[in-house]
Amino acid sequence: MGYRQVVGTTTWTFPDLKDLLAKASPLRSGDALAGLAASCAQENVAAKLALADLPLKTLLDQPLIPYETDEVTRLICDSHDAAAFAPIAALTVGEFRDVLLAQTTTTEVLAALAPGITPEMAAAVSKIMRNQDLILAASKCKVTTAFRDTIGLPGTMAVRLQPNHPTDDPAGITASVLDGLMYGCGDAVIGVNPASDSLAANGELLRLLDELIGRFSIPTQSCVLAHVTSTLELIERGAPVDLVFQSIAGTEAANASFGVTLALLKEGREAALSLKRGTVGDNVMYFETGQGSALSAGAHHGVDQQTLEARAYAVARAFKPLLVNTVVGFIGPEYLYDGKQIIRAGLEDHFCGKLLGLPLGCDICHTNHAEADQDDLDTLLTLLATAGVTFVMGVPGGDDVMLGYQSTSFHDALYVRELLGLKRAPEFEAWLNQMRITGAGGALLPPSAGHPLLTGGPA
């Protein structure tokens, strides 16, 4: 069966659901690279019109990737909550958009619907939404998680303190951590991308961060963003692991390219839970995603990159993560060519993740060979903050000297928090005040010469 849509004097035909979804996507270089993008704006409009009339149930009944050959599809189908889906089961994609934007649709309504919404439904409705629609609908979705502090409460935005160093130098990493803390960043996680695959080196990084958090009683969590198998081995060796990290994607084959399966992720979560290191919650997983990962692995099965990104969120949802991060411009211009495409993708990802019930944050970033600049990142940061983004990155100077890309800085977090009156996680906010890093209303205080963070003394 195909889909037909008349626009003007032209009849457009879309042979199957995969083609319809791909052609309805806003233009991006990855879909064009894969030969999936609409041939022109008129075809894109025709696909959007046809998609708006599609029953939501079709997206449930017709898996894009066969159930028999893909464990992500099996996860999506087997975990679907029919009772939660019932209130919207008779709607089309277009009618679902109307429901999401209705003033009567509250945070509580969307939370109840989340288990009944599949990634394909979220992706489909996002394709017929303007940027303002994505922002408004996402702003209604509130998702709260916790480990040593509470992430995602209304009126808050957390920051991952990212103190990467090109040689994993402990002094360099510590300096960046202290810099970030003095700017009030780090409530999402203090997370290091290790420059080395060495288990010994990664264990030393974990101990460094654990000692720092323990010495100053910081209500936050640490993470060394190693492969889940490395983290499992480090747990076996007695390393102080708070969160288990893994990059994930939306197909079984793409996850295989990352060296992971659903069973392995389950093992990682169970190992972290067994350590019982959380104080206010037990969300122990940290996932990162990004549009284009399946295509870059040759594992996209003819599905557009934004729909596959939403499917990655089904993987994340199954493991009750503390944090999920779309690294929106990191893969490069082959997948998101310029600032406009990066901004649109960031809003789509945040909307889809929140709609599915995830604590979605965003690494608002671009590679140095993309057609984007800091103004584009400022724009996306501001838009995502108004949409209620769970967390963003805090990178010294906004320039990651280890990964070699541009992201958001500690100063950028200060800007958007002041602009919108956003607080930090409450436990972390209280600690900053106790440490005389912030004063009334969360404003930064000038650091004194004898400040304990600067002298290494007791908290």
Short mmCIF file of C-alpha atoms in Angstrom, two decimals:
data_model
loop_
_atom_site.label_atom_id
_atom_site.label_comp_id
_atom_site.label_asym_id
_atom_site.label_seq_id
_atom_site.Cartn_x
_atom_site.Cartn_y
_atom_site.Cartn_z
CA MET A 1 0.00 0.00 0.00
CA GLY A 2 1.18 3.50 -0.77
CA TYR A 3 0.17 7.04 0.10
CA ARG A 4 -0.99 9.66 -2.38
CA GLN A 5 -1.38 13.40 -1.98
CA VAL A 6 -2.40 16.06 -4.48
CA VAL A 7 -0.74 19.47 -4.24
CA GLY A 8 -1.86 21.91 -6.92
CA THR A 9 -1.91 19.96 -10.15
CA THR A 10 0.63 17.36 -9.05
CA THR A 11 -0.13 13.99 -7.44
CA TRP A 12 2.69 12.79 -5.20
CA THR A 13 3.04 9.11 -4.35
CA PHE A 14 4.88 7.67 -1.36
CA PRO A 15 5.33 3.91 -1.70
CA ASP A 16 5.47 3.04 2.00
CA LEU A 17 5.45 4.46 5.51
CA LYS A 18 9.25 4.83 5.66
CA ASP A 19 9.22 6.93 2.50
CA LEU A 20 6.33 9.07 3.76
CA LEU A 21 8.07 9.84 7.05
CA ALA A 22 11.38 10.60 5.35
CA LYS A 23 9.87 12.91 2.76
CA ALA A 24 7.92 14.77 5.48
CA SER A 25 11.10 15.61 7.40
CA PRO A 26 12.48 19.14 7.20
CA LEU A 27 15.52 19.15 4.95
CA ARG A 28 18.76 17.87 6.44
CA SER A 29 21.97 16.76 4.83
CA GLY A 30 21.95 13.25 6.32
CA ASP A 31 18.67 12.30 4.69
CA ALA A 32 19.86 13.77 1.41
CA LEU A 33 23.10 11.76 1.71
CA ALA A 34 21.04 8.60 2.21
CA GLY A 35 18.78 9.38 -0.77
CA LEU A 36 15.73 9.68 1.49
CA ALA A 37 14.98 13.43 1.44
CA ALA A 38 12.13 15.05 -0.45
CA SER A 39 13.12 16.14 -3.94
CA CYS A 40 11.69 19.63 -3.48
CA ALA A 41 9.65 21.77 -1.12
CA GLN A 42 6.41 20.80 -2.87
CA GLU A 43 7.03 17.10 -2.24
CA ASN A 44 7.87 17.86 1.39
CA VAL A 45 4.55 19.70 1.81
CA ALA A 46 2.67 16.85 0.13
CA ALA A 47 4.24 14.35 2.49
CA LYS A 48 3.36 16.49 5.51
CA LEU A 49 -0.27 16.72 4.37
CA ALA A 50 -0.49 12.96 3.84
CA LEU A 51 1.20 12.30 7.18
CA ALA A 52 -1.23 14.59 9.02
CA ASP A 53 -4.10 12.37 7.81
CA LEU A 54 -2.39 9.13 8.86
CA PRO A 55 -4.02 7.30 11.81
CA LEU A 56 -1.67 7.08 14.77
CA LYS A 57 -2.52 3.41 15.04
CA THR A 58 -0.87 2.77 11.67
CA LEU A 59 2.48 3.71 13.20
CA LEU A 60 1.92 1.05 15.84
CA ASP A 61 0.63 -1.65 13.51
CA GLN A 62 3.27 -1.25 10.77
CA PRO A 63 6.80 -1.39 12.24
CA LEU A 64 9.37 0.41 10.09
CA ILE A 65 11.97 -2.26 10.81
CA PRO A 66 10.71 -5.88 11.10
CA TYR A 67 9.91 -7.18 14.56
CA GLU A 68 11.66 -10.46 13.81
CA THR A 69 15.02 -8.91 12.95
CA ASP A 70 15.39 -5.90 15.26
CA GLU A 71 15.37 -5.95 19.07
CA VAL A 72 14.62 -2.23 19.28
CA THR A 73 11.40 -2.83 17.33
CA ARG A 74 10.56 -5.69 19.67
CA LEU A 75 11.18 -3.44 22.67
CA ILE A 76 8.90 -0.74 21.25
CA CYS A 77 6.08 -3.17 20.46
CA ASP A 78 6.33 -5.33 23.57
CA SER A 79 6.52 -2.41 26.01
CA HIS A 80 3.68 -0.41 24.47
CA ASP A 81 1.00 0.51 27.02
CA ALA A 82 -2.35 0.06 25.29
CA ALA A 83 -4.30 1.59 28.18
CA ALA A 84 -2.19 4.77 28.10
CA PHE A 85 -2.63 4.92 24.32
CA ALA A 86 -6.42 4.51 24.44
CA PRO A 87 -7.29 8.25 24.78
CA ILE A 88 -5.52 9.04 21.49
CA ALA A 89 -5.95 5.70 19.69
CA ALA A 90 -8.58 7.02 17.27
CA LEU A 91 -6.65 10.15 16.30
CA THR A 92 -4.69 10.97 13.20
CA VAL A 93 -1.19 12.46 13.41
CA GLY A 94 -2.65 15.90 12.69
CA GLU A 95 -5.30 15.54 15.37
CA PHE A 96 -2.62 14.42 17.82
CA ARG A 97 -0.75 17.66 17.12
CA ASP A 98 -3.90 19.60 17.96
CA VAL A 99 -4.19 17.73 21.27
CA LEU A 100 -0.57 18.45 22.19
CA LEU A 101 -1.00 22.16 21.56
CA ALA A 102 -4.43 22.52 23.17
CA GLN A 103 -4.50 24.74 26.26
CA THR A 104 -6.46 22.02 28.05
CA THR A 105 -3.64 19.49 27.60
CA THR A 106 -1.68 19.68 30.84
CA THR A 107 1.55 18.25 32.17
CA GLU A 108 -0.45 15.55 33.93
CA VAL A 109 -2.24 14.57 30.71
CA LEU A 110 1.03 14.24 28.81
CA ALA A 111 2.65 12.21 31.59
CA ALA A 112 -0.25 9.76 31.48
CA LEU A 113 -0.02 9.47 27.69
CA ALA A 114 3.77 8.94 27.55
CA PRO A 115 3.82 5.12 27.98
CA GLY A 116 1.34 4.81 25.10
CA ILE A 117 3.31 6.96 22.65
CA THR A 118 5.79 5.15 20.42
CA PRO A 119 8.91 6.84 19.02
CA GLU A 120 7.43 6.68 15.54
CA MET A 121 4.34 8.59 16.73
CA ALA A 122 6.51 11.24 18.37
CA ALA A 123 8.68 11.56 15.26
CA ALA A 124 5.67 11.72 12.94
CA VAL A 125 3.90 14.50 14.82
CA SER A 126 7.14 16.49 15.16
CA LYS A 127 7.48 16.53 11.36
CA ILE A 128 4.25 18.52 10.97
CA MET A 129 5.06 20.96 13.77
CA ARG A 130 6.70 24.37 13.54
CA ASN A 131 9.55 25.26 15.86
CA GLN A 132 7.18 27.16 18.15
CA ASP A 133 4.94 24.07 18.36
CA LEU A 134 7.89 21.90 19.41
CA ILE A 135 8.83 24.42 22.09
CA LEU A 136 5.33 24.86 23.50
CA ALA A 137 4.47 21.17 23.62
CA ALA A 138 7.82 20.20 25.15
CA SER A 139 7.47 22.89 27.80
CA LYS A 140 4.41 21.07 29.14
CA CYS A 141 6.37 17.82 29.66
CA LYS A 142 7.98 17.58 33.11
CA VAL A 143 10.28 14.64 33.80
CA THR A 144 12.04 14.30 37.16
CA THR A 145 14.92 11.95 38.01
CA ALA A 146 17.33 11.71 40.92
CA PHE A 147 20.58 10.25 42.20
CA ARG A 148 22.38 12.60 44.63
CA ASP A 149 20.28 15.56 43.58
CA THR A 150 16.94 15.99 41.85
CA ILE A 151 16.98 16.78 38.12
CA GLY A 152 14.15 18.22 36.04
CA LEU A 153 11.98 19.97 38.59
CA PRO A 154 9.84 22.84 37.20
CA GLY A 155 11.77 26.09 36.96
CA THR A 156 15.17 24.39 36.96
CA MET A 157 17.85 23.65 34.35
CA ALA A 158 20.88 21.55 35.23
CA VAL A 159 24.37 21.65 33.71
CA ARG A 160 26.76 18.83 33.00
CA LEU A 161 30.22 20.04 34.00
CA GLN A 162 32.46 18.67 31.22
CA PRO A 163 36.14 19.03 32.27
CA ASN A 164 37.73 17.07 29.41
CA HIS A 165 41.51 17.14 28.95
CA PRO A 166 43.50 15.91 25.91
CA THR A 167 45.81 13.78 28.08
CA ASP A 168 43.48 13.10 31.03
CA ASP A 169 45.81 15.18 33.20
CA PRO A 170 44.41 15.15 36.76
CA ALA A 171 45.52 18.71 37.47
CA GLY A 172 43.91 20.00 34.27
CA ILE A 173 40.66 18.15 34.93
CA THR A 174 40.56 19.35 38.54
CA ALA A 175 41.14 22.95 37.47
CA SER A 176 38.22 22.74 35.03
CA VAL A 177 35.97 21.14 37.65
CA LEU A 178 36.73 23.89 40.17
CA ASP A 179 36.19 26.53 37.49
CA GLY A 180 32.78 25.07 36.69
CA LEU A 181 31.74 24.74 40.32
CA MET A 182 32.65 28.37 40.98
CA TYR A 183 30.29 29.30 38.15
CA GLY A 184 27.51 27.22 39.73
CA CYS A 185 27.67 24.38 37.20
CA GLY A 186 27.73 20.62 37.77
CA ASP A 187 24.31 19.70 39.15
CA ALA A 188 23.50 17.31 36.28
CA VAL A 189 26.80 15.42 36.49
CA ILE A 190 30.53 16.00 36.49
CA GLY A 191 31.25 13.94 33.40
CA VAL A 192 34.62 13.32 31.77
CA ASN A 193 35.09 11.95 28.26
CA PRO A 194 38.33 9.98 28.76
CA ALA A 195 41.10 10.45 26.21
CA SER A 196 42.27 6.88 26.88
CA ASP A 197 40.59 3.47 26.80
CA SER A 198 42.85 2.33 29.62
CA LEU A 199 40.92 0.80 32.49
CA ALA A 200 43.63 1.91 34.93
CA ALA A 201 43.46 5.50 33.68
CA ASN A 202 39.66 5.55 33.77
CA GLY A 203 39.70 4.13 37.28
CA GLU A 204 42.01 6.96 38.36
CA LEU A 205 39.61 9.51 36.88
CA LEU A 206 36.70 7.97 38.79
CA ARG A 207 38.67 8.10 42.02
CA LEU A 208 39.71 11.70 41.37
CA LEU A 209 36.10 12.83 40.90
CA ASP A 210 34.84 10.72 43.80
CA GLU A 211 37.43 12.24 46.14
CA LEU A 212 36.53 15.76 45.05
CA ILE A 213 32.79 15.15 45.50
CA GLY A 214 33.38 13.49 48.86
CA ARG A 215 35.81 16.09 50.22
CA PHE A 216 33.38 18.93 49.67
CA SER A 217 30.14 16.93 50.14
CA ILE A 218 28.89 18.02 46.71
CA PRO A 219 25.35 16.75 46.04
CA THR A 220 26.04 15.63 42.49
CA GLN A 221 27.23 12.56 40.61
CA SER A 222 30.29 11.74 38.54
CA CYS A 223 30.68 9.78 35.34
CA VAL A 224 33.60 8.71 33.18
CA LEU A 225 32.05 8.25 29.77
CA ALA A 226 33.68 4.91 28.97
CA HIS A 227 32.05 2.00 27.15
CA VAL A 228 29.60 0.05 29.30
CA THR A 229 31.85 -3.03 29.21
CA SER A 230 34.71 -0.97 30.62
CA THR A 231 32.47 0.41 33.34
CA LEU A 232 31.33 -3.11 34.26
CA GLU A 233 34.95 -4.16 34.61
CA LEU A 234 35.70 -1.09 36.71
CA ILE A 235 32.78 -1.93 39.00
CA GLU A 236 34.22 -5.44 39.37
CA ARG A 237 37.53 -3.86 40.38
CA GLY A 238 35.83 -1.76 43.07
CA ALA A 239 35.96 1.62 41.32
CA PRO A 240 33.55 4.30 42.66
CA VAL A 241 31.03 4.31 39.78
CA ASP A 242 27.98 6.54 40.13
CA LEU A 243 26.48 6.44 36.62
CA VAL A 244 26.87 3.95 33.77
CA PHE A 245 27.28 5.71 30.44
CA GLN A 246 26.63 4.47 26.92
CA SER A 247 26.01 5.89 23.45
CA ILE A 248 22.90 4.31 21.96
CA ALA A 249 21.00 4.36 18.67
CA GLY A 250 17.62 3.43 17.23
CA THR A 251 18.30 0.09 15.55
CA GLU A 252 19.79 -3.19 16.70
CA ALA A 253 22.45 -2.98 14.00
CA ALA A 254 23.45 0.56 14.96
CA ASN A 255 23.72 -0.44 18.61
CA ALA A 256 25.84 -3.40 17.52
CA SER A 257 28.21 -0.89 15.88
CA PHE A 258 28.57 0.66 19.35
CA GLY A 259 29.21 -2.80 20.79
CA VAL A 260 26.02 -2.93 22.86
CA THR A 261 22.80 -4.90 23.17
CA LEU A 262 19.76 -4.38 25.35
CA ALA A 263 20.92 -7.25 27.54
CA LEU A 264 24.30 -5.57 28.08
CA LEU A 265 22.63 -2.29 29.05
CA LYS A 266 20.47 -4.17 31.54
CA GLU A 267 23.59 -5.75 33.02
CA GLY A 268 25.21 -2.33 33.37
CA ARG A 269 22.18 -0.87 35.12
CA GLU A 270 21.90 -3.79 37.54
CA ALA A 271 25.59 -3.53 38.40
CA ALA A 272 25.32 0.20 39.16
CA LEU A 273 22.16 -0.32 41.23
CA SER A 274 23.95 -2.94 43.30
CA LEU A 275 26.43 -0.28 44.50
CA LYS A 276 23.63 1.77 46.13
CA ARG A 277 25.59 5.03 45.79
CA GLY A 278 22.57 7.28 45.26
CA THR A 279 21.22 9.31 48.18
CA VAL A 280 17.93 10.76 46.91
CA GLY A 281 17.21 8.42 43.98
CA ASP A 282 18.36 5.42 41.98
CA ASN A 283 18.45 6.58 38.36
CA VAL A 284 21.91 5.29 37.42
CA MET A 285 22.12 5.43 33.61
CA TYR A 286 23.44 8.21 31.36
CA PHE A 287 22.79 7.87 27.61
CA GLU A 288 23.95 9.95 24.66
CA THR A 289 22.41 9.96 21.20
CA GLY A 290 22.55 11.99 18.00
CA GLN A 291 20.80 12.21 14.65
CA GLY A 292 22.83 10.43 11.98
CA SER A 293 24.48 7.73 14.09
CA ALA A 294 22.59 4.87 12.42
CA LEU A 295 23.28 6.25 8.95
CA SER A 296 26.98 6.65 9.71
CA ALA A 297 27.04 2.99 10.77
CA GLY A 298 25.21 1.83 7.63
CA ALA A 299 22.41 0.60 9.90
CA HIS A 300 19.49 2.89 9.08
CA HIS A 301 17.33 0.40 7.10
CA GLY A 302 16.07 3.21 4.84
CA VAL A 303 14.53 5.12 7.76
CA ASP A 304 15.15 8.85 8.12
CA GLN A 305 17.58 9.99 10.78
CA GLN A 306 15.12 11.90 12.95
CA THR A 307 12.76 8.92 13.28
CA LEU A 308 15.72 6.70 14.19
CA GLU A 309 16.79 9.23 16.80
CA ALA A 310 13.36 8.98 18.39
CA ARG A 311 13.70 5.19 18.40
CA ALA A 312 16.91 5.56 20.41
CA TYR A 313 14.77 7.19 23.09
CA ALA A 314 12.77 3.97 23.39
CA VAL A 315 16.02 2.21 24.26
CA ALA A 316 16.82 4.86 26.87
CA ARG A 317 13.30 4.80 28.33
CA ALA A 318 13.57 1.11 29.13
CA PHE A 319 16.42 1.71 31.61
CA LYS A 320 15.07 4.64 33.68
CA PRO A 321 18.06 6.95 33.11
CA LEU A 322 19.08 9.95 35.18
CA LEU A 323 20.12 11.82 32.02
CA VAL A 324 19.70 11.48 28.25
CA ASN A 325 21.71 13.81 26.06
CA THR A 326 21.25 14.48 22.36
CA VAL A 327 24.66 15.64 21.10
CA VAL A 328 22.92 17.50 18.37
CA GLY A 329 25.66 18.83 16.10
CA PHE A 330 28.55 16.56 17.02
CA ILE A 331 28.50 14.03 14.18
CA GLY A 332 29.09 16.74 11.59
CA PRO A 333 27.70 18.60 8.57
CA GLU A 334 27.26 15.36 6.63
CA TYR A 335 24.16 14.84 8.82
CA LEU A 336 23.20 18.33 10.01
CA TYR A 337 24.74 20.79 7.58
CA ASP A 338 24.31 24.20 9.14
CA GLY A 339 22.98 26.20 12.06
CA LYS A 340 19.39 26.06 10.82
CA GLN A 341 19.42 22.26 10.59
CA ILE A 342 21.12 21.94 14.00
CA ILE A 343 18.56 24.23 15.65
CA ARG A 344 15.64 22.34 14.16
CA ALA A 345 17.11 18.96 15.11
CA GLY A 346 17.73 20.07 18.69
CA LEU A 347 14.11 21.18 19.10
CA GLU A 348 12.83 17.95 17.53
CA ASP A 349 15.00 15.75 19.74
CA HIS A 350 14.03 17.56 22.91
CA PHE A 351 10.33 17.42 22.07
CA CYS A 352 10.36 13.73 21.15
CA GLY A 353 12.37 12.73 24.21
CA LYS A 354 10.21 14.69 26.64
CA LEU A 355 7.02 13.40 25.01
CA LEU A 356 8.26 9.84 25.57
CA GLY A 357 8.91 10.62 29.24
CA LEU A 358 12.70 11.08 29.23
CA PRO A 359 14.93 13.56 31.09
CA LEU A 360 16.22 15.04 27.84
CA GLY A 361 19.16 17.39 27.77
CA CYS A 362 21.15 18.69 24.85
CA ASP A 363 24.79 19.21 24.01
CA ILE A 364 24.19 22.35 21.95
CA CYS A 365 27.21 22.07 19.71
CA HIS A 366 28.79 22.01 16.30
CA THR A 367 31.96 20.66 14.77
CA ASN A 368 34.51 23.09 13.44
CA HIS A 369 33.75 22.23 9.80
CA ALA A 370 29.97 22.80 10.06
CA GLU A 371 28.29 25.89 8.64
CA ALA A 372 27.39 27.12 12.13
CA ASP A 373 28.75 29.50 14.72
CA GLN A 374 28.32 30.65 18.32
CA ASP A 375 25.27 32.75 17.44
CA ASP A 376 23.50 29.58 16.30
CA LEU A 377 24.35 27.92 19.60
CA ASP A 378 23.08 30.96 21.52
CA THR A 379 19.80 30.74 19.63
CA LEU A 380 19.32 27.04 20.27
CA LEU A 381 20.28 27.40 23.94
CA THR A 382 17.67 30.12 24.42
CA LEU A 383 14.96 28.18 22.58
CA LEU A 384 15.64 24.94 24.45
CA ALA A 385 15.69 26.69 27.81
CA THR A 386 12.25 28.16 27.10
CA ALA A 387 11.13 24.64 26.13
CA GLY A 388 12.24 23.29 29.52
CA VAL A 389 15.42 21.43 28.58
CA THR A 390 16.58 19.21 31.43
CA PHE A 391 20.27 20.07 31.17
CA VAL A 392 22.94 21.49 28.90
CA MET A 393 26.75 21.29 28.76
CA GLY A 394 29.20 23.44 30.66
CA VAL A 395 32.55 23.37 28.84
CA PRO A 396 35.42 25.73 29.78
CA GLY A 397 35.23 28.59 27.28
CA GLY A 398 32.72 26.60 25.20
CA ASP A 399 35.65 24.94 23.39
CA ASP A 400 36.31 21.29 24.17
CA VAL A 401 40.05 20.92 23.74
CA MET A 402 39.93 17.12 23.86
CA LEU A 403 36.98 16.34 21.57
CA GLY A 404 37.68 19.33 19.32
CA TYR A 405 34.21 20.83 18.97
CA GLN A 406 32.26 23.89 20.11
CA SER A 407 29.64 23.68 22.83
CA THR A 408 28.11 25.82 25.57
CA SER A 409 30.19 27.35 28.36
CA PHE A 410 29.76 27.97 32.07
CA HIS A 411 29.01 31.60 31.17
CA ASP A 412 26.27 30.53 28.73
CA ALA A 413 24.50 28.69 31.55
CA LEU A 414 24.68 31.83 33.69
CA TYR A 415 23.14 33.85 30.86
CA VAL A 416 20.14 31.65 30.30
CA ARG A 417 19.52 31.04 33.99
CA GLU A 418 19.46 34.80 34.60
CA LEU A 419 17.32 35.45 31.51
CA LEU A 420 14.60 32.96 32.44
CA GLY A 421 15.00 32.78 36.21
CA LEU A 422 16.02 29.12 36.11
CA LYS A 423 17.30 27.48 39.29
CA ARG A 424 19.75 24.66 39.77
CA ALA A 425 18.82 21.29 41.27
CA PRO A 426 17.63 22.20 44.78
CA GLU A 427 20.19 20.14 46.69
CA PHE A 428 23.00 21.61 44.58
CA GLU A 429 21.60 25.13 44.92
CA ALA A 430 21.62 24.77 48.71
CA TRP A 431 25.24 23.53 48.61
CA LEU A 432 26.35 26.49 46.48
CA ASN A 433 24.80 28.84 49.02
CA GLN A 434 26.41 27.01 51.93
CA MET A 435 29.78 27.21 50.18
CA ARG A 436 29.35 30.96 49.57
CA ILE A 437 29.54 30.43 45.82
CA THR A 438 26.08 31.94 45.43
CA GLY A 439 24.04 34.33 47.50
CA ALA A 440 20.47 35.54 47.51
CA GLY A 441 18.49 34.43 44.47
CA GLY A 442 21.29 32.18 43.26
CA ALA A 443 23.52 35.04 42.07
CA LEU A 444 27.26 34.30 42.03
CA LEU A 445 29.38 35.83 44.78
CA PRO A 446 32.94 37.04 44.15
CA PRO A 447 35.32 34.27 45.28
CA SER A 448 37.31 35.10 48.37
CA ALA A 449 41.05 34.41 48.52
CA GLY A 450 40.54 31.78 51.21
CA HIS A 451 37.61 30.02 49.61
CA PRO A 452 37.75 26.26 50.48
CA LEU A 453 37.36 25.20 46.83
CA LEU A 454 40.40 27.27 45.93
CA THR A 455 42.55 26.26 48.89
CA GLY A 456 41.58 22.57 48.95
CA GLY A 457 40.48 22.91 52.56
CA PRO A 458 37.43 21.38 54.19
CA ALA A 459 33.95 22.39 53.11
#
